[in-house]
XYZ file of C-alpha atoms in Angstrom:
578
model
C 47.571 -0.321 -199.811
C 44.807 -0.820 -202.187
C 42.888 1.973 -203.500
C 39.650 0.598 -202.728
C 40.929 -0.291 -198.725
C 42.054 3.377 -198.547
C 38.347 4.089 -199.868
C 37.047 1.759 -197.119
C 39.501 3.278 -194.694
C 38.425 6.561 -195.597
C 34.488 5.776 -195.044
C 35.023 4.366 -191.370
C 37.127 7.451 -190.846
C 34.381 9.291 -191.464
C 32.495 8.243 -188.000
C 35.410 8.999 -186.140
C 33.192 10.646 -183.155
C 34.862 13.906 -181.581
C 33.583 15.930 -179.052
C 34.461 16.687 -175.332
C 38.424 15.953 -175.805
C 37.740 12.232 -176.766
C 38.772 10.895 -179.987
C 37.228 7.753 -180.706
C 37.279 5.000 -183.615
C 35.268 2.735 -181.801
C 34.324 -0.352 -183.172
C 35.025 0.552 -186.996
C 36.945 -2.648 -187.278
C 39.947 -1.210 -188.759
C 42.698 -3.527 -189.500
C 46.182 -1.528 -188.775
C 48.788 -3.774 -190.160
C 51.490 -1.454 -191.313
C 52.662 2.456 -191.144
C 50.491 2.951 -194.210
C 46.880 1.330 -193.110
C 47.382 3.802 -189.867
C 48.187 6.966 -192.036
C 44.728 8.653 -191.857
C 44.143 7.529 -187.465
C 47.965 8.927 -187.134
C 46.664 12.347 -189.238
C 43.778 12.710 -187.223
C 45.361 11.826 -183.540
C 48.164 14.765 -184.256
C 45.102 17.091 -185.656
C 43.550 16.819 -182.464
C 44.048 19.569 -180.265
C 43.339 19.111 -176.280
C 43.170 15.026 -176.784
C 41.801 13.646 -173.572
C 40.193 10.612 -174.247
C 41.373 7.629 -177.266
C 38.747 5.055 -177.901
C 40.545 2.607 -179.958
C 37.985 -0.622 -179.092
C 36.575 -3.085 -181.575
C 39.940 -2.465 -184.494
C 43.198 -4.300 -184.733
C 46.082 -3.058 -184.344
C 49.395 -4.624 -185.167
C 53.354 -4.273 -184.294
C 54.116 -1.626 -186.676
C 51.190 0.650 -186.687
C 51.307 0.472 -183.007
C 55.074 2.144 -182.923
C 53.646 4.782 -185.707
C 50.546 6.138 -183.888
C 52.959 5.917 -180.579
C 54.742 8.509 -182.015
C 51.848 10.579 -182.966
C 50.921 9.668 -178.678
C 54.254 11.029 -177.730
C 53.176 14.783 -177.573
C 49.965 14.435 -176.527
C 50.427 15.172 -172.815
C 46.659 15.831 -171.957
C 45.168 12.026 -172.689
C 44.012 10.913 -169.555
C 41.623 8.487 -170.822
C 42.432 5.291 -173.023
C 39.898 3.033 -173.911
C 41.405 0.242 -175.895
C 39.678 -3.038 -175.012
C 39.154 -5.768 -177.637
C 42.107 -3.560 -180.307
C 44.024 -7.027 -181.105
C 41.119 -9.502 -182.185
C 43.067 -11.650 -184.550
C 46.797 -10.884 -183.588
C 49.064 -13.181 -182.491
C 49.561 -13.556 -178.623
C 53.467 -12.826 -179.371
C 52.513 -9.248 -181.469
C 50.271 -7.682 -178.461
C 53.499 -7.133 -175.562
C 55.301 -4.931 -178.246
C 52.314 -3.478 -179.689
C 51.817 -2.241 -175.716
C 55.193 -1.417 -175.144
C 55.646 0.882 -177.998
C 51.960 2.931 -176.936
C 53.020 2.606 -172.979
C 56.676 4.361 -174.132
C 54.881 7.148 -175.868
C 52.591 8.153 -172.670
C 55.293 8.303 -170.502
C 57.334 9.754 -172.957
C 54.719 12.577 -173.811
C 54.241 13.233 -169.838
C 50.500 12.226 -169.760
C 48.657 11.877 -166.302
C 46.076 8.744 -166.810
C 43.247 8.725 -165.046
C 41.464 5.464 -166.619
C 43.192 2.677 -168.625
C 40.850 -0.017 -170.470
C 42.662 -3.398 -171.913
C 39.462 -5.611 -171.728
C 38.584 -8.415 -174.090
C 42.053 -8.555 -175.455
C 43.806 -12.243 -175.149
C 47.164 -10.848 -174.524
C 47.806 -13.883 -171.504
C 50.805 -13.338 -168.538
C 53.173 -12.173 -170.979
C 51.116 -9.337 -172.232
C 51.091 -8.158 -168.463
C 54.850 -7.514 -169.100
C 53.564 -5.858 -172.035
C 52.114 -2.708 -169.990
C 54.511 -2.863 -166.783
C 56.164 -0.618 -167.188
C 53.452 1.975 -167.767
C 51.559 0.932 -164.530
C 55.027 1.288 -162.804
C 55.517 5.010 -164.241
C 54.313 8.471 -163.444
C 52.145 8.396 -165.992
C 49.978 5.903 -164.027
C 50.530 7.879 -160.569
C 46.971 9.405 -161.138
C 45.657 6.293 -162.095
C 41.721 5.955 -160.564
C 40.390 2.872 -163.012
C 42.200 0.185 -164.093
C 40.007 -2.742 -166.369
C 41.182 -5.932 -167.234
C 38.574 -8.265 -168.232
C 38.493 -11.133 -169.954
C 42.626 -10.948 -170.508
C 43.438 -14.903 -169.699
C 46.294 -12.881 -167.349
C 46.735 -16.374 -165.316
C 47.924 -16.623 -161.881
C 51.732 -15.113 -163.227
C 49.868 -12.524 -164.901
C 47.893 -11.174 -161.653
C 51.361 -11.450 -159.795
C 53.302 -9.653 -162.083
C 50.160 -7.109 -162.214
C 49.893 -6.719 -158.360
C 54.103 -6.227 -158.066
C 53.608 -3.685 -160.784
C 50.601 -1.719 -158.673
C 52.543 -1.873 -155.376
C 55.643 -0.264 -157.178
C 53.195 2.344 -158.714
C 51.797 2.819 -154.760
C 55.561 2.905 -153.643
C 56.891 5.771 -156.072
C 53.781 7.674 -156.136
C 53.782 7.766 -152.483
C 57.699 8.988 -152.753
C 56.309 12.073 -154.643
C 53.969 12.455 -152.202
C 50.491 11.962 -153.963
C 49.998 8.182 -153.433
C 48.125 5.741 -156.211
C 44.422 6.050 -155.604
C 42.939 3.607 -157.361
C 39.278 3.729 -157.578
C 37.813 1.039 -160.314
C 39.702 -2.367 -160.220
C 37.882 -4.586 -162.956
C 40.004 -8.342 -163.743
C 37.206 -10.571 -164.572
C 37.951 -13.740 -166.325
C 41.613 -14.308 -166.006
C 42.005 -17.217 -164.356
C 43.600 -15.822 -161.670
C 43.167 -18.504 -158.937
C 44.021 -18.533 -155.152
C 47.577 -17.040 -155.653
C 46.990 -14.428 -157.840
C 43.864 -13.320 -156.217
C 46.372 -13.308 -153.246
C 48.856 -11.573 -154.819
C 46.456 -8.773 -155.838
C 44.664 -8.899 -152.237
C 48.210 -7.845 -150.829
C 48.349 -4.628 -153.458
C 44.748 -3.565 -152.223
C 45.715 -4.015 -148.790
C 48.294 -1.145 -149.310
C 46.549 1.320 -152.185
C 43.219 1.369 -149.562
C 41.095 3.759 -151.821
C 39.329 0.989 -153.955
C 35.687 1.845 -154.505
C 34.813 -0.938 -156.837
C 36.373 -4.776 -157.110
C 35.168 -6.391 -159.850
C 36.706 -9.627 -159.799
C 33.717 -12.526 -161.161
C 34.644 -16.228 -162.779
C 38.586 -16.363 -161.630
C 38.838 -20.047 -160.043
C 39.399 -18.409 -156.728
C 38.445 -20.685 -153.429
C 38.348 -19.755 -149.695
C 42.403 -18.858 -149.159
C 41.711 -16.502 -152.323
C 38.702 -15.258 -150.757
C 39.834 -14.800 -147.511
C 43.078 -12.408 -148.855
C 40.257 -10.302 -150.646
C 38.475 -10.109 -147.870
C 41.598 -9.067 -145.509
C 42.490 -6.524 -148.038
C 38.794 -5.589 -148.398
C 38.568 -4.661 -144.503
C 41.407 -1.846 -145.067
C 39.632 -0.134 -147.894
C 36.693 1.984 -146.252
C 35.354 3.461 -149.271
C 34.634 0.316 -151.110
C 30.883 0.392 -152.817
C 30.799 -2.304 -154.836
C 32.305 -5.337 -154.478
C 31.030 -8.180 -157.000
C 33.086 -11.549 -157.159
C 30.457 -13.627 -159.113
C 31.289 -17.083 -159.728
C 34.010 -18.210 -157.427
C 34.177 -20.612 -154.951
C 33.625 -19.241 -151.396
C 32.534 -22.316 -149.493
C 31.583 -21.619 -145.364
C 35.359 -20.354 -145.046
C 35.317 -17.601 -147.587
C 31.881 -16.600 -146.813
C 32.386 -16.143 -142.733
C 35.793 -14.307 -143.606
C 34.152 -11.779 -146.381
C 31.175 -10.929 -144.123
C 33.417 -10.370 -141.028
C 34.533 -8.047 -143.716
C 31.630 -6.220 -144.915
C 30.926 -5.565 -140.926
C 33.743 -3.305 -141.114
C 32.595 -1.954 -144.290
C 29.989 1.850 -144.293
C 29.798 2.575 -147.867
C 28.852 -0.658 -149.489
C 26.126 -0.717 -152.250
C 26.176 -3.518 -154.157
C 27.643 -7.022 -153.273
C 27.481 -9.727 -155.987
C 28.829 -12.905 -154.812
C 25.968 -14.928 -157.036
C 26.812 -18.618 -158.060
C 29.773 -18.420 -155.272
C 28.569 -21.767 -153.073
C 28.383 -19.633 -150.038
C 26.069 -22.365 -148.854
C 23.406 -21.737 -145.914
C 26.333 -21.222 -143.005
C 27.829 -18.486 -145.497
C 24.967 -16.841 -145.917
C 23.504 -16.916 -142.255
C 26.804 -15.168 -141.630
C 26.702 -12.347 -144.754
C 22.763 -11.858 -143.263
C 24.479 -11.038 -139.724
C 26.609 -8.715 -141.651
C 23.901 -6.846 -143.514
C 21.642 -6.603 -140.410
C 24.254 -4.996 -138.207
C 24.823 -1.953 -140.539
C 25.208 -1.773 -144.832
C 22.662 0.566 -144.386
C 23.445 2.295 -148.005
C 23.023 -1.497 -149.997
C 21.194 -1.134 -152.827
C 21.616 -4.863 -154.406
C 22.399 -8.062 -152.535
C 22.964 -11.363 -155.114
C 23.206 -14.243 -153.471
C 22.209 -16.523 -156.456
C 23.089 -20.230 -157.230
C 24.857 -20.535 -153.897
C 22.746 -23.839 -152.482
C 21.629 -21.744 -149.642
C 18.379 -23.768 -147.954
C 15.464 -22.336 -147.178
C 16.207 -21.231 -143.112
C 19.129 -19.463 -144.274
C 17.088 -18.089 -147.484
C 14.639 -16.672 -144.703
C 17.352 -15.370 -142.313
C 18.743 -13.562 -145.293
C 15.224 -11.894 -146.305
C 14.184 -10.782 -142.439
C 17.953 -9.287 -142.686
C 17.209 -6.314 -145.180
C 14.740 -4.881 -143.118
C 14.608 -1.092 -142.678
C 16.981 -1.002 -145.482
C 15.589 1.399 -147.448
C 17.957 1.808 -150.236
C 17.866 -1.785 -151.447
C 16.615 -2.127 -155.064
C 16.991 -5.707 -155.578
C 17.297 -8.972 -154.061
C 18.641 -11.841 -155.711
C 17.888 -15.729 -154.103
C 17.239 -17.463 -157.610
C 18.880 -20.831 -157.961
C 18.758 -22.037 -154.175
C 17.150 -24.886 -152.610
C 14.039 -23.092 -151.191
C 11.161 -25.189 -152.149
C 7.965 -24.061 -153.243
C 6.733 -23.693 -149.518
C 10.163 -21.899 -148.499
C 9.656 -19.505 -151.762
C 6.304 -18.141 -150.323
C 7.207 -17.924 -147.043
C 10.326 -15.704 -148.465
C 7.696 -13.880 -150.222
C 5.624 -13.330 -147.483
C 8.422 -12.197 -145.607
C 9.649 -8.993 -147.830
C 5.620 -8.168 -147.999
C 5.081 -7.875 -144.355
C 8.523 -5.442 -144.777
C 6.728 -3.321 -148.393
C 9.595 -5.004 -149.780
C 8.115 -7.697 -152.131
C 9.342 -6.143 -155.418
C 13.081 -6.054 -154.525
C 12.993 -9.606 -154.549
C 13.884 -11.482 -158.117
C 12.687 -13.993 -159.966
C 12.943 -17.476 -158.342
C 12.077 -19.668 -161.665
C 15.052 -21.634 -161.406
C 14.534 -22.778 -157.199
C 16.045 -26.033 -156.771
C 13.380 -27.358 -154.588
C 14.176 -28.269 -151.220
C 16.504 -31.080 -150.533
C 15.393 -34.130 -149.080
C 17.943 -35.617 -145.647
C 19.759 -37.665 -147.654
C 20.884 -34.907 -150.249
C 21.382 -33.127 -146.960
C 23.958 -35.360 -145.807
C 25.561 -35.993 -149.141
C 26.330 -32.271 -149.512
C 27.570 -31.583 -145.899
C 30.435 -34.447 -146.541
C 30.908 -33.367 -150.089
C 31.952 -29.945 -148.022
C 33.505 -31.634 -145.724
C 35.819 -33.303 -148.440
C 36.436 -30.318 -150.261
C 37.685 -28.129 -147.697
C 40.143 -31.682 -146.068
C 41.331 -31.119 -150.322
C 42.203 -27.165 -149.968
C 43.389 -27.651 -147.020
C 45.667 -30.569 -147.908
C 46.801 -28.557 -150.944
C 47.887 -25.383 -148.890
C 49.654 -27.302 -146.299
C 51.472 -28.694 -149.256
C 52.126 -25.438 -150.963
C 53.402 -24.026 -147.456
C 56.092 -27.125 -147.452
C 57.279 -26.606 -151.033
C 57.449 -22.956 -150.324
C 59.177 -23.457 -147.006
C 61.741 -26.003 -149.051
C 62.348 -23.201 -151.766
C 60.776 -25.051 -154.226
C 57.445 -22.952 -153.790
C 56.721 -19.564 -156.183
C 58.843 -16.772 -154.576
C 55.929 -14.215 -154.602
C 53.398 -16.349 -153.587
C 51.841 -14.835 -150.337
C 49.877 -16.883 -147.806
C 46.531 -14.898 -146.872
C 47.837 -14.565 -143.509
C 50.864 -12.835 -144.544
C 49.176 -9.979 -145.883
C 48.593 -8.985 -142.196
C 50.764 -10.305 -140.577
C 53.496 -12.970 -140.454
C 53.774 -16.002 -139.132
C 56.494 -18.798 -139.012
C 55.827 -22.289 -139.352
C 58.184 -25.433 -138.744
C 58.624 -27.450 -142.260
C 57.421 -31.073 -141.852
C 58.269 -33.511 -144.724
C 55.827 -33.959 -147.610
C 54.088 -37.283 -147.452
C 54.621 -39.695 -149.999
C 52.822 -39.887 -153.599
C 51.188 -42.417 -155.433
C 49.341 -42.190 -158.572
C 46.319 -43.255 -156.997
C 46.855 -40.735 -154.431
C 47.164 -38.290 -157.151
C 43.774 -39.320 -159.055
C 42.517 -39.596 -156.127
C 42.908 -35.649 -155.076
C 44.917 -33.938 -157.939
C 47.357 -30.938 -157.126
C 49.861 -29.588 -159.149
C 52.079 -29.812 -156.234
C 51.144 -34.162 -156.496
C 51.799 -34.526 -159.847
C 55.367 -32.674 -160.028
C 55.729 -34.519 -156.683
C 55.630 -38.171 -158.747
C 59.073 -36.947 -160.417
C 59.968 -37.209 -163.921
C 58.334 -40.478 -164.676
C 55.063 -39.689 -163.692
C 53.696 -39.391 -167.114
C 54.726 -43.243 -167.653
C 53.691 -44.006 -164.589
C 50.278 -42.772 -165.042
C 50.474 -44.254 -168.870
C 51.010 -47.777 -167.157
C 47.826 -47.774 -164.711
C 45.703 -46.716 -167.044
C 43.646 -49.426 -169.101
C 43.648 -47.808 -172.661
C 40.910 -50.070 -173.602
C 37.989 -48.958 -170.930
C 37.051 -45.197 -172.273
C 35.583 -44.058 -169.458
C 38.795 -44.948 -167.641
C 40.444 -42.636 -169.854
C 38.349 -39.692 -169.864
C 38.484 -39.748 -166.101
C 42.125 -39.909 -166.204
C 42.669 -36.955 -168.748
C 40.042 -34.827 -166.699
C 41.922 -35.349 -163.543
C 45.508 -34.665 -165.053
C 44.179 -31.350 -166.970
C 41.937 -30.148 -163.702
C 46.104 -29.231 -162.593
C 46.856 -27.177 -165.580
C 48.988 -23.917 -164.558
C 50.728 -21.241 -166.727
C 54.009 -21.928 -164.697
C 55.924 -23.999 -166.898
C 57.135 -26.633 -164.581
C 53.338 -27.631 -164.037
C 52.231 -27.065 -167.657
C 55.079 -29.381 -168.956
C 54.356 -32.062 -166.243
C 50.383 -32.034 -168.032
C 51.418 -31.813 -171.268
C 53.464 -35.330 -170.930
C 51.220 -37.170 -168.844
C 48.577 -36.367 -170.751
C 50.931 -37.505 -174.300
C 52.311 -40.594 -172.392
C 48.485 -41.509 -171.694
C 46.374 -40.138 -175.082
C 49.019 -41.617 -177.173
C 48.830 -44.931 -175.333
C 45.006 -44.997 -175.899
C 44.820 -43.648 -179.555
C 47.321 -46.297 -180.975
C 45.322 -48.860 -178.861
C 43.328 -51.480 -181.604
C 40.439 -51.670 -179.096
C 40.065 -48.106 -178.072
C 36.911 -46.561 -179.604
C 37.913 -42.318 -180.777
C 34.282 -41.544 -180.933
C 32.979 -42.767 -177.812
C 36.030 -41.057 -176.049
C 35.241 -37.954 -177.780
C 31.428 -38.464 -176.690
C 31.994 -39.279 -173.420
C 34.264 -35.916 -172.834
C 31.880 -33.552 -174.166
C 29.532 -35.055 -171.574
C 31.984 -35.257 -168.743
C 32.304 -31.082 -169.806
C 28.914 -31.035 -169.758
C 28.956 -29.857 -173.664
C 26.566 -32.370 -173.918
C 23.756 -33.650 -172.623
C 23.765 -37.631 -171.095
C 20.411 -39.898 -170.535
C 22.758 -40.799 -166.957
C 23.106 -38.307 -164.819
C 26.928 -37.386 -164.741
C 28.297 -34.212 -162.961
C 30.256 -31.839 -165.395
C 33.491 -30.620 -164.383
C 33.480 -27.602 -161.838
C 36.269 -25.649 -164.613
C 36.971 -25.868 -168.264
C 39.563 -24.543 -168.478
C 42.416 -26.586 -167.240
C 40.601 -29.380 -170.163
C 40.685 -26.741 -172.631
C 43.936 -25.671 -172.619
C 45.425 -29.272 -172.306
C 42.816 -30.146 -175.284
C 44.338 -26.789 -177.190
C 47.706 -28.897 -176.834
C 46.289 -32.237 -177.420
C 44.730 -31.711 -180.839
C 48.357 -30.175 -182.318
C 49.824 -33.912 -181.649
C 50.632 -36.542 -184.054
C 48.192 -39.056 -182.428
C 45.457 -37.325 -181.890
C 42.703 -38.222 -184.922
C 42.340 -35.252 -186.972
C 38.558 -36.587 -187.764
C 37.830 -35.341 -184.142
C 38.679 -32.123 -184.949
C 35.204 -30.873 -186.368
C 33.523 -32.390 -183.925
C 35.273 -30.715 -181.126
C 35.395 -27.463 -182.712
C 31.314 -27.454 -183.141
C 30.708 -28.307 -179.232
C 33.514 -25.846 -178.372
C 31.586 -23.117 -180.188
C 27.947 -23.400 -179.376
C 26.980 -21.087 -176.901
C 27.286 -22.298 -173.503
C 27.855 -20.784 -169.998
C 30.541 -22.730 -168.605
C 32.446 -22.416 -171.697
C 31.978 -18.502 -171.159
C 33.471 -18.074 -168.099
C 36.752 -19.856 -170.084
C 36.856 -17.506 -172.609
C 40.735 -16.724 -173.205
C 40.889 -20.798 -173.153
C 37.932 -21.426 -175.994
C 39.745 -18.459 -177.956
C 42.989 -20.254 -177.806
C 41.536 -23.914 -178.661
C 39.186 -22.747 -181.292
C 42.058 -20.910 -182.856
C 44.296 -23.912 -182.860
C 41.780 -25.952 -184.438
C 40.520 -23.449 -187.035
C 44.751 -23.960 -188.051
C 44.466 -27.723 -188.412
């Protein structure tokens, strides 16, 4: 190590903030490559007498320094706090499971008793999950009461290997006689979908001590929601439950707030930009007029809830004292329907709980009406299509072995097996599933290839969209994307009439990166197109001369591209290579 670095070193050292048993080295961005760079952190770790608390947030820590401050870890038996969000930025996604190995071993090894365990903001994916199993499944975990996982990219395998590593925890803990009792459950931003919501839903369901779920922008629709809400119903003490940015639909709404009936202690309930819709709100108003006398915050935001069911929700929160804030921005109120709302929380001295409603969407005319009830209509004939063919698979053996219907988390029920229905590739762009596209067999990628014409652009984009909107982190799925989308991109790239820059131009519009003089609907998810673009742009025939162009879309600051995080990290790394 450079003399100057150890100067550096030295300097950040020197705000190292100790007091009250915590150690921290918070955001000093300290790069910890080797034994040597972690020297002075090691020194300073062992110094510490009484260590309760290890901020190691905004540094980076490698492979080998992580085994040489583990060992310093191993005889501190008192740390019962360790915040260490955002401590790989940089690292490779294969360094970060060792690198939490080696610091889970020396916990359990020095006998600590965690109470709160922080791994936000770091891009570790499903196999960094593996990466801390064993410490969740330990005793050093038995006294765990927070657990935060934001913005990890943990995936659907990631959220099932998490919730089989929690229930384990319950199930040996509850051997010693002192059960888990998990307070704080924070997994934002992982891409964690119906099945590994459900997955997770079945571990709450058995803890029952949760106080706070935070669980916002994880691609989770009504089946998802519906588990939560299950699991929800058998933990009293919950207070805050905020699942911002899902996809709740009527279903998902009616189940939750048959929920929240059940639930006394509930303070805050975010379910903003989760397309409740007027029927899903109607029923969470019903909910929060029959008791949730301690709520203090109610977001119902950007859920296309009409003005009746706006008003229904406002003459709902009367007498309730304790609310601080109302949230209706982003709904389809109209100017009249926003001053009757108004009017409504005055004649309560309510008024100024109530938010700002800048962005109203004005009240929809019949037509819009209609067009929205059968787009429902449509999506929930898609879900349930898609479970009934996830059931079948399942029932056939073909299905994920810890998948768990919401039903079954419950209860059990049998069902009789009733063959699949044939599958086209029409069908297929028609309503995509993963479950379609494996079902077209090992020639779907040519098939898809063929009935595509290379030449129309559009007719591309559309296509690609469509196959990526399938994307999994289960192999079998990710492989069957991967070669359609070859079989097809390659086709069009090496075609003499297909134009590269109006395909690249017409998906950044189509992701609604930018902006169109037509009015074209963005995709509801990025991600599934970023990671199949993160795989795309490392092939021979893609045109590297695309590259920049992508790369400055992909970084401009945008709020669908935020709620894909782990998946713009990923791309923009890959490209940033090429």
């Amino acid at each position: 190590m450079a003399s100057e670095d150890i100067t550096k070193l030295a300097e950040s050292l020197a705000k190292t903030k100790v007091g009250g048993g915590q150690l921290s080295f918070k955001g000093q961005s300290l790069k910890l490559n080797t034994a040597e760079d972690a020297e002075e952190v090691i020194k300073q770790i062992e110094e510490f007498d009484g260590l309760e608390a290890l901020r190691l947030e905004g540094n980076t820590v490698g492979v080998e320094a992580a085994k040489v401050i583990s060992k310093a870890l191993k005889k501190k038996s008192e740390l019962k706090r360790c915040h260490w969000s955002d401590m790989f930025t940089g690292r490779l996604r294969s360094e970060i499971p060792p690198a939490l190995i080696s610091l889970g071993d020396a916990l359990i090894t020095a006998g600590a008793q965690l109470v709160e365990l922080d791994l936000s903001d770091n891009a570790f994916g499903p196999d960094g999950v593996r990466g801390f199993e064993a410490l969740l499944k330990s005793p050093a975990c038995y006294t765990l009461q927070e657990l935060k996982l934001n913005n990890c990219g943990m995936g659907i395998g990631g959220g099932k290997i998490l919730a089989a590593a929690l229930k384990e925890c319950h199930r040996k803990s509850s051997a010693q006689g002192k059960p888990l009792a998990l307070k704080i459950f924070v997994a934002g931003r992982n891409r964690l979908e119906n099945d590994g919501a459900t997955a997770l839903a079945e571990a709450f369901g058995i803890i029952g001590t949760l106080e706070e779920v935070h669980m916002p922008q994880n691609g989770i629709n009504h089946p998802g929601i519906t588990a939560l809400a299950q699991a929800f119903a058998i933990n009293p003490l919950l207070k805050i439950i905020n699942l911002n940015d899902n996809t709740f639909t009527e279903k998902g709404a009616v189940a939750m707030a048959e929920t929240l009936k059940a639930l006394r202690q509930i303070e805050v309930i975010n379910f903003g930009d989760c397309l409740v819709r007027s029927k899903g709100a109607v029923a969470i108003a019903e909910a929060v007029k029959e008791g949730l006398h301690k709520l203090k915050e109610l977001n119902l935001s950007f859920c296309e809830i009409k003005r009746d069911a706006a008003l229904t929700v406002a003459e709902a929160i009367e007498d309730r004292s304790e609310l601080e804030k109302l949230d209706l921005n982003g709904n389809c109120l109209g100017e009249e329907g926003c001053e009757q709302l108004q009017e409504i929380l005055e004649g309560f001295n309510m008024a100024a709980v109530l938010g700002s409603l800048s962005d109203d969407e004005g009240e929809e005319e019949e037509e819009e009406e209609d067009e929205e009830e059968e787009d429902e209509e449509e999506e929930e004939e898609e879900e349930e299509e898609e479970e009934e063919e996830q059931q079948q698979l399942k029932e056939r053996g073909q299905g994920e072995k810890e998948s768990v219907t919401p039903k079954k988390i419950l209860d059990s029920q049998d069902s009789t097996p009733v063959p699949s229905p044939p599958v086209d590739v029409a069908t297929f762009l028609a309503f995509p599933s993963p479950e379609k596209l494996l079902r077209l067999g090992p020639k779907c990628s040519v098939l898809i290839a063929q009935q595509t014409d290379a030449s129309d652009v559009e007719k591309v984009v559309t296509t690609l969209l469509r196959i990526s909107s399938v994307f999994k982190d289960e192999t079998p799925v990710k492989t069957a994307v991967h070669e359609t989308t070859d079989a097809l991109m390659k086709k069009a790239f090496t075609s003499a009439t297909f134009n590269s820059d109006a395909f690249i131009t017409s998906l950044l519009i189509h992701m609604g990166l930018l902006k169109s003089e037509e009015k074209i609907k963005a995709v509801p998810s990025l991600y599934g197109i970023l990671m199949t673009l993160n795989h795309m742009v490392q092939q021979d025939y893609f045109p590297k001369s695309l590259a920049p162009v992508l790369s400055a879309f992909v970084t401009k600051p945008n709020r669908a591209l935020d709620s894909c995080s782990f998946a713009r990290h990923m791309l923009l790394q890959t490209l940033h290579q090429l």
